[in-house]
């Protein structure tokens, strides 16, 4: 609890509030769908660039040291942003500040996330055949943070941007202090060579290629993430501009989705005990595909909220399967590098979704989401059809 779960809780809540709060802040300030999509892309592109370094540095320096430094750096960046927004609440300075914060917090958050995942995977390996239970708890923490983070960010935004950023700063400082309790995964202070970024990604990519079960599941979930990323990026535009709701209603959508995911993760934890990984994963894949196709045609806000919640709940079940496979199959000495490569592949669709949102007229967003949902369904079907007899999911 003190060494794994509590640090993860504080970091996940800061992650959720910054990820969903900054695009909301852009929309509230500019009322521009294009800038909202651009901010979403700006959040994710630097995160993707950080993964090559993050995995190698965690493998060499240890999870605790990286977690502490990344969380502390994020707290300092957010504190500076809060001061600037208090002095310049609108205009060019405010817009530039928010955009820089999106990029900076994105990079630092990925370092802390890789470190936390590495520590969680070590705990899963110690749990042996009950590794999926540890991963279910970690995913439950993430989803609880996602449930409360967007709604809290939306409420704090009503009080002012500085207040929202100040709360995220406090959470980041708390995560940094709690990270000192995280057991070191390697010898701290190891030298990181100049080619650590490329070497880490190459090592991770080769490891994924050597594990077919992991590769197929990552491929299916990557295509699924394109549809989910588009729903996230276009969410403020759909809810505020199309359904006529407030910015708080945007946070409510993802809070409801996180609550449904938390329930689904709990159910999947026991379902995997009785049925195994593949049946649970395949059922979640089918449910996610149907929900995403229906969400593209949602006639009103309530139906949109319910369908997004069902989609994310099913995605949560597939994530439990993925995390269990990662902790079971990836060699411990290569875990950080392989985890970085895995997450990099999974997150590549998110900046693409931001660009699509920025380039697509609001009236055509439904058609683009429907096309991505069809691609999601095809990708998940192919992945789980290929994995139906794989021993890694049948054990």
Coordinates of C-alpha atoms in Angstrom, one line a residue:
X1 CA 0.0 0.0 0.0
X2 CA 2.7 2.5 1.0
X3 CA 5.3 1.6 -1.6
X4 CA 3.1 0.9 -4.7
X5 CA -0.5 1.8 -4.4
X6 CA -0.4 5.2 -2.6
X7 CA 2.3 6.8 -4.9
X8 CA 0.3 5.5 -7.9
X9 CA -2.9 7.0 -6.6
X10 CA -1.5 10.5 -6.2
X11 CA 0.3 10.4 -9.6
X12 CA -2.7 9.0 -11.4
X13 CA -5.0 11.7 -10.0
X14 CA -2.5 14.5 -11.1
X15 CA -2.3 12.8 -14.5
X16 CA -6.0 12.7 -15.0
X17 CA -6.6 16.3 -13.9
X18 CA -3.9 17.7 -16.2
X19 CA -4.8 15.5 -19.2
X20 CA -8.5 16.5 -19.2
X21 CA -8.2 19.9 -17.6
X22 CA -5.9 21.6 -20.0
X23 CA -8.0 21.0 -23.2
X24 CA -11.0 22.2 -21.2
X25 CA -9.1 25.3 -20.3
X26 CA -8.2 25.9 -23.9
X27 CA -11.8 25.6 -25.0
X28 CA -13.1 27.8 -22.2
X29 CA -10.6 30.5 -23.1
X30 CA -10.7 30.4 -26.9
X31 CA -14.0 28.7 -27.8
X32 CA -12.1 27.2 -30.7
X33 CA -12.5 23.5 -31.6
X34 CA -9.3 23.7 -33.7
X35 CA -7.2 25.0 -30.8
X36 CA -8.7 22.4 -28.5
X37 CA -7.7 19.6 -30.8
X38 CA -4.2 21.2 -31.2
X39 CA -3.8 21.3 -27.4
X40 CA -4.8 17.6 -27.2
X41 CA -2.2 16.7 -29.8
X42 CA 0.4 19.0 -28.1
X43 CA -0.1 17.0 -24.9
X44 CA 0.6 13.7 -26.5
X45 CA 3.3 14.3 -29.0
X46 CA 6.0 15.2 -26.4
X47 CA 4.8 12.2 -24.3
X48 CA 5.5 9.9 -27.2
X49 CA 9.0 11.4 -27.7
X50 CA 9.8 10.8 -24.0
X51 CA 9.2 7.1 -24.0
X52 CA 12.5 6.1 -25.5
X53 CA 14.4 7.8 -22.7
X54 CA 12.0 6.9 -19.9
X55 CA 12.3 3.1 -20.3
X56 CA 16.1 3.1 -20.5
X57 CA 16.5 5.5 -17.6
X58 CA 14.1 3.5 -15.4
X59 CA 16.0 0.3 -16.2
X60 CA 19.3 1.9 -15.2
X61 CA 18.4 4.4 -12.4
X62 CA 15.5 2.6 -10.7
X63 CA 11.8 3.2 -10.4
X64 CA 11.9 5.2 -7.1
X65 CA 14.5 7.8 -8.3
X66 CA 12.8 8.4 -11.6
X67 CA 9.3 8.6 -10.0
X68 CA 10.5 11.2 -7.4
X69 CA 12.3 13.5 -9.9
X70 CA 9.5 13.4 -12.5
X71 CA 6.8 14.2 -10.0
X72 CA 8.8 17.0 -8.4
X73 CA 9.5 18.5 -11.8
X74 CA 5.9 18.4 -12.8
X75 CA 4.9 20.2 -9.5
X76 CA 7.4 23.0 -10.2
X77 CA 6.2 23.4 -13.8
X78 CA 2.6 23.6 -12.7
X79 CA 3.3 26.1 -9.9
X80 CA 5.0 28.4 -12.4
X81 CA 2.0 28.0 -14.7
X82 CA -0.4 28.8 -11.9
X83 CA 1.5 32.1 -11.2
X84 CA 1.5 33.1 -14.8
X85 CA -2.2 32.5 -15.3
X86 CA -3.0 34.4 -12.1
X87 CA -1.0 37.4 -13.5
X88 CA -2.3 37.0 -17.1
X89 CA -5.7 35.3 -17.0
X90 CA -6.4 35.8 -20.7
X91 CA -4.8 36.7 -23.9
X92 CA -1.7 35.5 -25.7
X93 CA 0.4 34.9 -22.6
X94 CA -2.3 32.7 -21.1
X95 CA -2.7 30.6 -24.3
X96 CA 1.1 30.2 -24.6
X97 CA 1.3 29.2 -20.9
X98 CA -1.3 26.5 -21.2
X99 CA 0.2 25.1 -24.4
X100 CA 3.7 24.9 -22.8
X101 CA 2.2 23.3 -19.7
X102 CA 0.5 20.7 -21.9
X103 CA 3.8 19.6 -23.4
X104 CA 5.9 19.9 -20.2
X105 CA 3.5 18.0 -17.9
X106 CA 3.0 15.4 -20.6
X107 CA 6.7 14.5 -20.7
X108 CA 7.2 14.4 -17.0
X109 CA 4.0 12.4 -16.4
X110 CA 5.2 9.7 -18.8
X111 CA 8.5 9.3 -16.8
X112 CA 6.6 8.9 -13.6
X113 CA 4.1 6.5 -15.2
X114 CA 6.8 4.2 -16.6
X115 CA 8.5 4.2 -13.2
X116 CA 5.2 3.3 -11.4
X117 CA 4.3 0.6 -13.9
X118 CA 7.8 -0.9 -13.5
X119 CA 7.3 -1.1 -9.7
X120 CA 3.8 -2.5 -10.2
X121 CA 5.0 -5.2 -12.6
X122 CA 7.6 -6.3 -10.0
X123 CA 4.8 -6.6 -7.5
X124 CA 2.8 -8.7 -10.0
X125 CA 5.7 -11.0 -10.6
X126 CA 6.0 -11.6 -6.8
X127 CA 2.2 -12.4 -6.8
X128 CA 2.8 -15.3 -9.3
X129 CA -0.5 -16.8 -10.6
X130 CA -2.4 -13.9 -8.9
X131 CA -0.6 -11.3 -11.0
X132 CA -3.9 -10.3 -12.6
X133 CA -5.3 -9.3 -9.2
X134 CA -2.4 -6.9 -8.6
X135 CA -2.9 -5.4 -12.1
X136 CA -6.6 -5.1 -11.5
X137 CA -5.9 -3.1 -8.3
X138 CA -3.5 -0.8 -10.2
X139 CA -5.9 -0.4 -13.0
X140 CA -8.7 0.3 -10.5
X141 CA -6.5 3.1 -9.0
X142 CA -6.0 4.6 -12.5
X143 CA -9.7 4.4 -13.2
X144 CA -10.7 5.9 -9.9
X145 CA -8.4 8.8 -10.6
X146 CA -9.9 9.1 -14.1
X147 CA -13.4 9.1 -12.5
X148 CA -12.7 11.9 -10.1
X149 CA -10.0 13.8 -12.0
X150 CA -12.0 15.2 -14.9
X151 CA -14.9 16.2 -12.8
X152 CA -12.7 17.8 -10.2
X153 CA -10.8 19.7 -12.9
X154 CA -14.0 20.9 -14.4
X155 CA -15.3 22.2 -11.0
X156 CA -12.0 23.9 -10.2
X157 CA -11.9 25.5 -13.6
X158 CA -15.1 27.3 -12.6
X159 CA -13.1 28.9 -9.7
X160 CA -10.2 29.8 -12.0
X161 CA -7.3 28.3 -13.9
X162 CA -4.8 29.1 -11.1
X163 CA -6.9 27.2 -8.6
X164 CA -7.0 24.1 -10.8
X165 CA -3.3 24.1 -11.4
X166 CA -2.6 24.7 -7.7
X167 CA -4.4 21.5 -6.7
X168 CA -2.6 19.5 -9.4
X169 CA 0.7 20.9 -8.0
X170 CA -0.1 19.7 -4.5
X171 CA -0.9 16.2 -5.8
X172 CA 2.4 16.1 -7.7
X173 CA 4.3 17.1 -4.6
X174 CA 2.5 14.4 -2.7
X175 CA 3.4 11.8 -5.4
X176 CA 7.0 12.9 -5.2
X177 CA 7.1 12.4 -1.4
X178 CA 5.4 9.0 -1.5
X179 CA 7.7 7.9 -4.3
X180 CA 10.5 7.8 -1.8
X181 CA 8.9 4.7 -0.4
X182 CA 8.9 2.9 -3.7
X183 CA 11.5 0.0 -3.6
X184 CA 14.4 0.6 -6.0
X185 CA 14.2 -1.7 -9.1
X186 CA 17.9 -1.4 -10.0
X187 CA 21.0 0.1 -8.6
X188 CA 20.5 3.9 -8.5
X189 CA 23.0 6.2 -10.2
X190 CA 23.9 3.9 -13.1
X191 CA 25.3 5.5 -16.1
X192 CA 22.9 6.2 -19.0
X193 CA 24.7 6.1 -22.4
X194 CA 24.1 8.8 -25.0
X195 CA 22.2 6.3 -27.2
X196 CA 19.9 5.2 -24.3
X197 CA 16.8 6.4 -26.2
X198 CA 17.4 4.5 -29.4
X199 CA 18.8 1.5 -27.6
X200 CA 15.8 1.3 -25.2
X201 CA 13.3 1.5 -28.0
X202 CA 15.2 -1.1 -30.1
X203 CA 15.4 -3.5 -27.1
X204 CA 11.7 -3.0 -26.4
X205 CA 10.7 -3.5 -30.0
X206 CA 12.8 -6.7 -30.4
X207 CA 11.2 -8.1 -27.2
X208 CA 7.7 -7.4 -28.4
X209 CA 8.5 -9.2 -31.7
X210 CA 9.8 -12.2 -29.8
X211 CA 6.4 -12.4 -27.9
X212 CA 3.6 -13.0 -30.5
X213 CA 0.8 -12.9 -27.9
X214 CA 1.9 -9.5 -26.7
X215 CA 2.4 -8.2 -30.2
X216 CA -1.1 -9.2 -31.5
X217 CA -2.8 -7.8 -28.4
X218 CA -0.9 -4.5 -28.7
X219 CA -1.8 -4.3 -32.4
X220 CA -5.5 -4.7 -31.7
X221 CA -5.5 -2.2 -28.8
X222 CA -3.6 0.4 -30.8
X223 CA -6.4 0.4 -33.4
X224 CA -8.9 0.6 -30.6
X225 CA -7.1 3.6 -29.1
X226 CA -7.5 5.6 -32.3
X227 CA -11.3 5.5 -31.8
X228 CA -11.0 6.2 -28.1
X229 CA -8.5 9.0 -28.7
X230 CA -10.9 10.6 -31.2
X231 CA -13.7 10.5 -28.6
X232 CA -11.5 12.1 -26.0
X233 CA -10.2 14.8 -28.3
X234 CA -13.6 15.6 -29.8
X235 CA -15.4 15.2 -26.5
X236 CA -15.4 18.9 -25.5
X237 CA -16.6 19.9 -29.0
X238 CA -19.3 17.2 -29.1
X239 CA -20.6 17.8 -25.6
X240 CA -20.4 21.6 -25.5
X241 CA -21.0 22.6 -29.2
X242 CA -23.2 19.8 -30.4
X243 CA -25.2 18.7 -27.3
X244 CA -25.2 22.2 -25.8
X245 CA -23.8 21.2 -22.4
X246 CA -21.3 22.9 -20.1
X247 CA -17.6 22.1 -19.7
X248 CA -18.4 20.3 -16.4
X249 CA -20.6 17.9 -18.4
X250 CA -17.5 16.9 -20.4
X251 CA -15.7 15.9 -17.2
X252 CA -18.9 14.0 -16.1
X253 CA -18.7 11.8 -19.3
X254 CA -15.2 10.6 -18.4
X255 CA -16.0 10.3 -14.7
X256 CA -18.9 8.1 -15.5
X257 CA -16.7 6.1 -17.9
X258 CA -14.1 5.6 -15.2
X259 CA -16.8 4.5 -12.7
X260 CA -18.0 1.9 -15.2
X261 CA -14.4 0.8 -15.9
X262 CA -13.8 0.4 -12.2
X263 CA -16.8 -1.9 -11.9
X264 CA -15.8 -3.8 -15.0
X265 CA -12.2 -4.3 -13.7
X266 CA -13.6 -5.8 -10.5
X267 CA -15.8 -8.2 -12.4
X268 CA -13.0 -9.1 -14.8
X269 CA -10.7 -9.9 -11.8
X270 CA -13.0 -12.7 -10.8
X271 CA -14.0 -13.7 -14.3
X272 CA -10.4 -14.3 -15.2
X273 CA -10.0 -16.6 -12.2
X274 CA -12.9 -18.8 -13.5
X275 CA -12.7 -18.4 -17.3
X276 CA -9.1 -17.4 -18.2
X277 CA -7.7 -14.5 -20.1
X278 CA -8.8 -15.1 -23.6
X279 CA -12.6 -15.5 -23.1
X280 CA -12.7 -12.4 -20.9
X281 CA -10.6 -10.4 -23.4
X282 CA -12.6 -11.5 -26.4
X283 CA -15.9 -10.6 -24.7
X284 CA -14.6 -7.2 -23.8
X285 CA -13.4 -6.6 -27.4
X286 CA -16.8 -7.4 -28.8
X287 CA -18.5 -5.1 -26.4
X288 CA -16.1 -2.3 -27.0
X289 CA -16.6 -2.5 -30.8
X290 CA -20.4 -2.4 -30.5
X291 CA -20.4 0.5 -28.0
X292 CA -18.0 2.6 -30.1
X293 CA -20.0 2.1 -33.3
X294 CA -23.2 3.2 -31.4
X295 CA -21.5 6.2 -29.8
X296 CA -20.7 7.6 -33.2
X297 CA -24.5 7.9 -33.8
X298 CA -25.6 8.9 -30.3
X299 CA -28.7 11.2 -30.6
X300 CA -28.3 13.0 -27.2
X301 CA -26.0 13.7 -24.3
X302 CA -27.3 10.9 -22.0
X303 CA -27.0 8.2 -24.6
X304 CA -23.5 9.4 -25.5
X305 CA -22.5 9.3 -21.8
X306 CA -23.8 5.7 -21.4
X307 CA -22.2 4.4 -24.6
X308 CA -18.8 6.0 -23.8
X309 CA -19.0 4.5 -20.3
X310 CA -19.7 1.0 -21.8
X311 CA -16.8 1.4 -24.3
X312 CA -14.3 2.4 -21.6
X313 CA -15.5 -0.4 -19.3
X314 CA -14.8 -3.0 -22.0
X315 CA -11.5 -1.3 -22.7
X316 CA -10.6 -1.7 -19.0
X317 CA -11.2 -5.4 -19.2
X318 CA -8.8 -5.7 -22.2
X319 CA -6.3 -3.6 -20.3
X320 CA -6.3 -6.1 -17.4
X321 CA -5.5 -8.8 -19.9
X322 CA -2.7 -6.7 -21.5
X323 CA -1.1 -5.8 -18.1
X324 CA -1.2 -9.4 -16.9
X325 CA 0.5 -10.6 -20.1
X326 CA 3.2 -7.9 -19.8
X327 CA 4.1 -8.8 -16.2
X328 CA 4.0 -12.5 -17.1
X329 CA 6.0 -12.5 -20.4
X330 CA 8.4 -9.6 -20.4
X331 CA 11.9 -10.4 -18.8
X332 CA 12.4 -8.3 -15.7
X333 CA 15.8 -6.9 -16.9
X334 CA 14.1 -5.6 -20.1
X335 CA 10.8 -4.5 -18.6
X336 CA 11.3 -0.7 -18.6
X337 CA 12.4 -0.7 -22.2
X338 CA 9.7 -3.1 -23.4
X339 CA 7.1 -1.2 -21.5
X340 CA 8.1 2.1 -23.1
X341 CA 8.0 0.6 -26.6
X342 CA 4.6 -1.0 -25.8
X343 CA 3.0 2.2 -24.5
X344 CA 4.6 4.3 -27.3
X345 CA 2.8 2.1 -29.8
X346 CA -0.4 2.2 -27.9
X347 CA -0.4 6.0 -27.6
X348 CA 0.6 6.9 -31.2
X349 CA -3.1 7.2 -32.2
X350 CA -3.8 9.9 -29.6
X351 CA -1.9 12.8 -31.3
X352 CA -3.4 11.5 -34.6
X353 CA -6.8 11.9 -33.0
X354 CA -6.0 15.4 -31.9
X355 CA -5.0 16.3 -35.5
X356 CA -8.1 14.7 -36.9
X357 CA -10.3 16.7 -34.5
X358 CA -8.5 20.0 -35.4
X359 CA -8.9 19.3 -39.2
X360 CA -12.5 18.0 -39.1
X361 CA -15.5 20.3 -39.2
X362 CA -17.7 19.8 -36.1
X363 CA -20.6 18.5 -38.2
X364 CA -18.5 15.7 -39.7
X365 CA -17.0 14.4 -36.4
X366 CA -19.6 11.7 -36.2
X367 CA -18.7 10.2 -39.5
X368 CA -15.0 10.2 -38.7
X369 CA -15.7 8.5 -35.3
X370 CA -17.8 5.9 -37.1
X371 CA -15.0 5.1 -39.5
X372 CA -12.5 4.8 -36.7
X373 CA -14.9 2.5 -34.8
X374 CA -15.2 0.2 -37.8
X375 CA -11.4 0.0 -37.9
X376 CA -11.3 -0.7 -34.2
X377 CA -13.8 -3.6 -34.6
X378 CA -11.7 -5.1 -37.4
X379 CA -8.4 -4.8 -35.5
X380 CA -9.8 -6.4 -32.3
X381 CA -11.4 -9.2 -34.2
X382 CA -8.2 -10.1 -36.0
X383 CA -6.1 -9.9 -32.8
X384 CA -8.3 -12.1 -30.7
X385 CA -9.0 -14.5 -33.5
X386 CA -5.2 -15.0 -33.8
X387 CA -4.9 -15.4 -30.0
X388 CA -7.7 -17.9 -29.5
X389 CA -5.3 -20.9 -29.2
X390 CA -2.2 -19.1 -27.9
X391 CA -1.0 -20.7 -24.6
X392 CA -0.1 -17.4 -23.1
X393 CA -3.8 -16.5 -22.9
X394 CA -5.0 -20.0 -22.2
X395 CA -2.9 -20.6 -19.1

